[in-house]
């Protein structure tokens, strides 16, 4: 069974601090996605990483896919209260697999 | 552009009552469709997915069923709700094999009393 472990589960920081969220698995994924979800709403895609070692930047957010395509990280620089939310990672298996394997999420609170 | 709709947004139902949640997608054809349930502030549990009209795959045996009567319509149902069916239900779509990014609807908050 493929599993994705996210850490930490909960994170509470002050505005302006940096943070990193991790997503780890023993399985290889063809791609990995990061979503952000606000309370009472559906998750919204932030980024998809496909190539081992790939780094993508989205303003203050930096996403990295591990060389072996088994893990990923999300780094936020100078966090702002608007970054508060649940961050979810999801991995797509190789082949014609239409299902995503989901992590349990990291709940981030950025305090003013 | 593609959009996905879910309704109702919130639902309060008594134990033993039936359930019907509807999801529709606009702006795409032959999408893969998914129903998820999410516990408070945590990860997503895949309930059903469909790759075409009338084709339903069940991930978790439980008190729910799904149907896809039209290409862009996905329905989640129950004949008799249980307390444990309470939760946040999300519908999502994707383009298909090799393009696994999923796009989510706004969700339905279900409370069974």
Coordinates of C-alpha atoms in Angstrom, one line a residue:
Chain A
X1 CA 0.0 0.0 0.0
X2 CA 1.4 3.4 -1.0
X3 CA 1.5 5.9 1.8
X4 CA 2.5 9.6 2.0
X5 CA 3.6 10.9 5.3
X6 CA 3.4 14.6 6.0
X7 CA 5.2 16.5 8.7
X8 CA 4.7 18.3 10.8
X9 CA 0.9 17.8 11.3
X10 CA 0.5 21.1 13.0
X11 CA 2.6 24.3 12.8
X12 CA 2.0 27.6 14.5
X13 CA 4.4 30.4 13.8
X14 CA 4.8 34.2 13.9
X15 CA 4.5 36.4 10.8
X16 CA 7.8 36.8 9.1
X17 CA 9.2 33.4 10.0
X18 CA 10.3 30.7 7.5
X19 CA 9.0 27.1 7.5
X20 CA 9.3 23.9 5.7
X21 CA 6.7 21.1 5.3
X22 CA 7.7 17.6 4.3
X23 CA 6.0 14.9 2.3
X24 CA 7.7 11.5 2.4
X25 CA 7.1 8.0 1.0
X26 CA 8.8 4.7 0.3
X27 CA 7.1 4.6 -3.1
X28 CA 8.0 6.3 -6.4
X29 CA 5.5 8.7 -7.8
X30 CA 5.2 9.9 -11.4
X31 CA 4.2 13.3 -10.1
X32 CA 3.5 15.0 -6.9
X33 CA 1.1 17.8 -6.2
X34 CA 0.7 20.4 -3.4
X35 CA -2.7 21.8 -2.5
X36 CA -3.8 24.5 0.0
X37 CA -7.2 24.4 1.6
X38 CA -9.0 27.0 3.6
X39 CA -11.7 26.0 6.2
X40 CA -15.0 25.1 4.5
X41 CA -13.6 25.2 1.0
X42 CA -12.2 22.7 -1.4
X43 CA -8.4 22.2 -1.9
X44 CA -6.8 24.4 -4.5
X45 CA -3.8 23.3 -6.5
X46 CA -0.5 25.1 -5.8
X47 CA 2.0 23.2 -8.0
X48 CA 2.7 19.9 -9.7
X49 CA 6.3 18.6 -9.8
X50 CA 7.2 15.9 -12.2
X51 CA 10.9 15.6 -12.6
X52 CA 13.2 14.2 -9.9
X53 CA 15.2 17.1 -8.4
X54 CA 12.8 19.6 -9.8
X55 CA 12.5 22.9 -7.9
X56 CA 9.5 25.3 -8.5
X57 CA 9.0 28.7 -7.0
X58 CA 5.7 30.4 -6.6
X59 CA 6.3 33.8 -5.0
X60 CA 7.4 33.1 -1.4
X61 CA 6.8 29.3 -1.8
X62 CA 9.5 26.9 -3.0
X63 CA 8.6 23.3 -3.9
X64 CA 11.2 20.6 -4.4
X65 CA 10.7 17.0 -5.7
X66 CA 13.3 14.5 -4.4
X67 CA 15.8 13.0 -6.8
X68 CA 14.2 9.6 -6.5
X69 CA 10.7 11.0 -6.8
X70 CA 9.7 9.6 -3.4
X71 CA 9.6 12.8 -1.3
X72 CA 8.9 16.5 -1.6
X73 CA 9.1 19.7 0.5
X74 CA 7.4 23.0 0.6
X75 CA 9.3 26.0 2.0
X76 CA 7.6 29.2 2.8
X77 CA 9.7 32.4 3.2
X78 CA 8.6 35.2 5.4
X79 CA 5.2 33.7 6.2
X80 CA 2.1 35.9 6.3
X81 CA -1.3 35.4 8.0
X82 CA -2.7 34.8 4.5
X83 CA -0.6 31.6 4.3
X84 CA -2.7 30.1 7.0
X85 CA -4.5 26.9 5.9
X86 CA -4.2 23.2 5.4
X87 CA -1.4 22.1 3.1
X88 CA -1.9 18.7 1.4
X89 CA 0.5 16.7 -0.8
X90 CA -0.7 14.1 -3.2
X91 CA 1.2 11.6 -5.3
X92 CA 0.3 10.0 -8.6
X93 CA 1.4 6.5 -9.2
X94 CA 3.2 5.4 -12.4
X95 CA 1.2 4.0 -15.2
X96 CA -2.5 4.4 -16.0
X97 CA -3.5 5.0 -12.4
X98 CA -6.3 7.5 -12.0
X99 CA -6.1 7.8 -8.2
X100 CA -3.9 10.1 -6.1
X101 CA -2.3 9.0 -2.8
X102 CA -2.9 11.8 -0.2
X103 CA -1.0 12.9 2.8
X104 CA -2.9 13.8 5.9
X105 CA -2.0 17.4 5.7
X106 CA -0.1 20.1 7.6
X107 CA -2.3 22.6 9.4
X108 CA -0.4 25.9 9.4
X109 CA -1.3 29.0 11.5
X110 CA 0.6 32.2 10.9
X111 CA 0.0 34.7 13.7
X112 CA 0.2 38.4 13.1
Chain B
X1 CA -12.7 27.5 -18.5
X2 CA -13.8 24.6 -16.4
X3 CA -16.0 24.9 -13.3
X4 CA -17.3 22.4 -10.8
X5 CA -20.4 22.8 -8.8
X6 CA -21.6 21.0 -5.7
X7 CA -24.9 21.3 -3.8
X8 CA -26.1 21.7 -1.3
X9 CA -23.4 23.6 0.5
X10 CA -24.7 22.5 3.9
X11 CA -27.0 19.8 4.9
X12 CA -28.5 18.6 8.3
X13 CA -30.2 15.3 8.1
X14 CA -31.6 12.9 10.7
X15 CA -30.2 9.4 11.2
X16 CA -32.0 6.9 8.9
X17 CA -32.9 9.5 6.2
X18 CA -31.8 9.3 2.6
X19 CA -29.0 11.4 1.0
X20 CA -28.4 12.8 -2.4
X21 CA -25.4 15.1 -3.1
X22 CA -24.9 16.3 -6.6
X23 CA -21.8 17.4 -8.5
X24 CA -21.6 18.8 -12.0
X25 CA -18.6 19.9 -14.1
X26 CA -18.7 22.4 -16.9
X27 CA -16.2 23.1 -19.7
X28 CA -14.8 19.7 -20.2
X29 CA -15.8 16.4 -21.6
X30 CA -15.3 12.8 -20.4
X31 CA -13.6 13.9 -17.1
X32 CA -12.6 11.5 -14.4
X33 CA -14.8 12.2 -11.4
X34 CA -14.1 11.6 -7.7
X35 CA -16.0 11.7 -4.3
X36 CA -13.9 12.3 -1.2
X37 CA -14.8 12.6 2.5
X38 CA -12.7 14.7 4.8
X39 CA -12.5 14.6 8.6
X40 CA -12.2 18.0 10.3
X41 CA -9.0 19.7 9.1
X42 CA -7.4 16.5 8.0
X43 CA -6.6 14.5 4.8
X44 CA -8.9 13.2 2.1
X45 CA -10.4 9.7 1.9
X46 CA -11.3 8.6 -1.6
X47 CA -14.9 7.1 -1.6
X48 CA -15.6 6.6 -5.3
X49 CA -14.2 7.4 -8.7
X50 CA -15.6 7.2 -12.2
X51 CA -13.9 7.2 -15.6
X52 CA -17.1 7.3 -17.6
X53 CA -20.9 7.2 -17.6
X54 CA -22.1 4.3 -15.5
X55 CA -18.6 3.3 -14.5
X56 CA -18.1 3.5 -10.7
X57 CA -15.2 2.2 -8.6
X58 CA -15.8 2.0 -4.9
X59 CA -12.8 2.5 -2.6
X60 CA -14.2 2.0 0.8
X61 CA -17.2 -0.3 1.5
X62 CA -19.7 1.7 3.5
X63 CA -23.2 3.1 3.7
X64 CA -22.8 5.2 0.5
X65 CA -23.2 4.7 -3.2
X66 CA -22.4 6.7 -6.3
X67 CA -23.8 7.1 -9.7
X68 CA -22.8 8.8 -12.9
X69 CA -26.0 9.2 -15.1
X70 CA -24.4 11.8 -17.4
X71 CA -20.9 12.5 -18.6
X72 CA -20.5 15.5 -16.3
X73 CA -22.7 14.6 -13.4
X74 CA -21.7 12.6 -10.3
X75 CA -24.1 11.8 -7.5
X76 CA -23.4 10.5 -4.0
X77 CA -26.3 8.7 -2.3
X78 CA -27.3 6.8 0.8
X79 CA -30.6 5.0 1.6
X80 CA -30.2 5.4 5.3
X81 CA -27.7 7.8 6.9
X82 CA -25.6 6.9 9.9
X83 CA -24.1 9.3 12.5
X84 CA -20.7 8.3 11.1
X85 CA -21.6 9.7 7.7
X86 CA -21.2 13.2 9.0
X87 CA -18.3 15.1 7.4
X88 CA -17.2 17.3 4.6
X89 CA -17.8 15.8 1.1
X90 CA -15.7 16.9 -1.8
X91 CA -16.2 16.3 -5.5
X92 CA -13.3 16.6 -7.9
X93 CA -12.5 16.1 -11.6
X94 CA -9.4 15.4 -13.6
X95 CA -8.6 15.3 -17.3
X96 CA -7.7 11.6 -17.4
X97 CA -4.8 9.2 -17.6
X98 CA -1.4 11.0 -17.5
X99 CA -3.0 14.2 -16.3
X100 CA -3.7 13.5 -12.6
X101 CA -4.2 17.0 -11.3
X102 CA -7.5 17.2 -9.6
X103 CA -9.8 20.2 -9.3
X104 CA -12.2 20.4 -6.4
X105 CA -15.6 21.7 -5.9
X106 CA -16.6 23.9 -2.9
X107 CA -17.7 20.9 -0.8
X108 CA -20.8 19.9 1.1
X109 CA -20.9 20.0 4.9
X110 CA -23.1 17.1 6.1
X111 CA -24.3 16.8 9.7
X112 CA -26.2 13.7 10.6
X113 CA -28.1 14.0 13.9

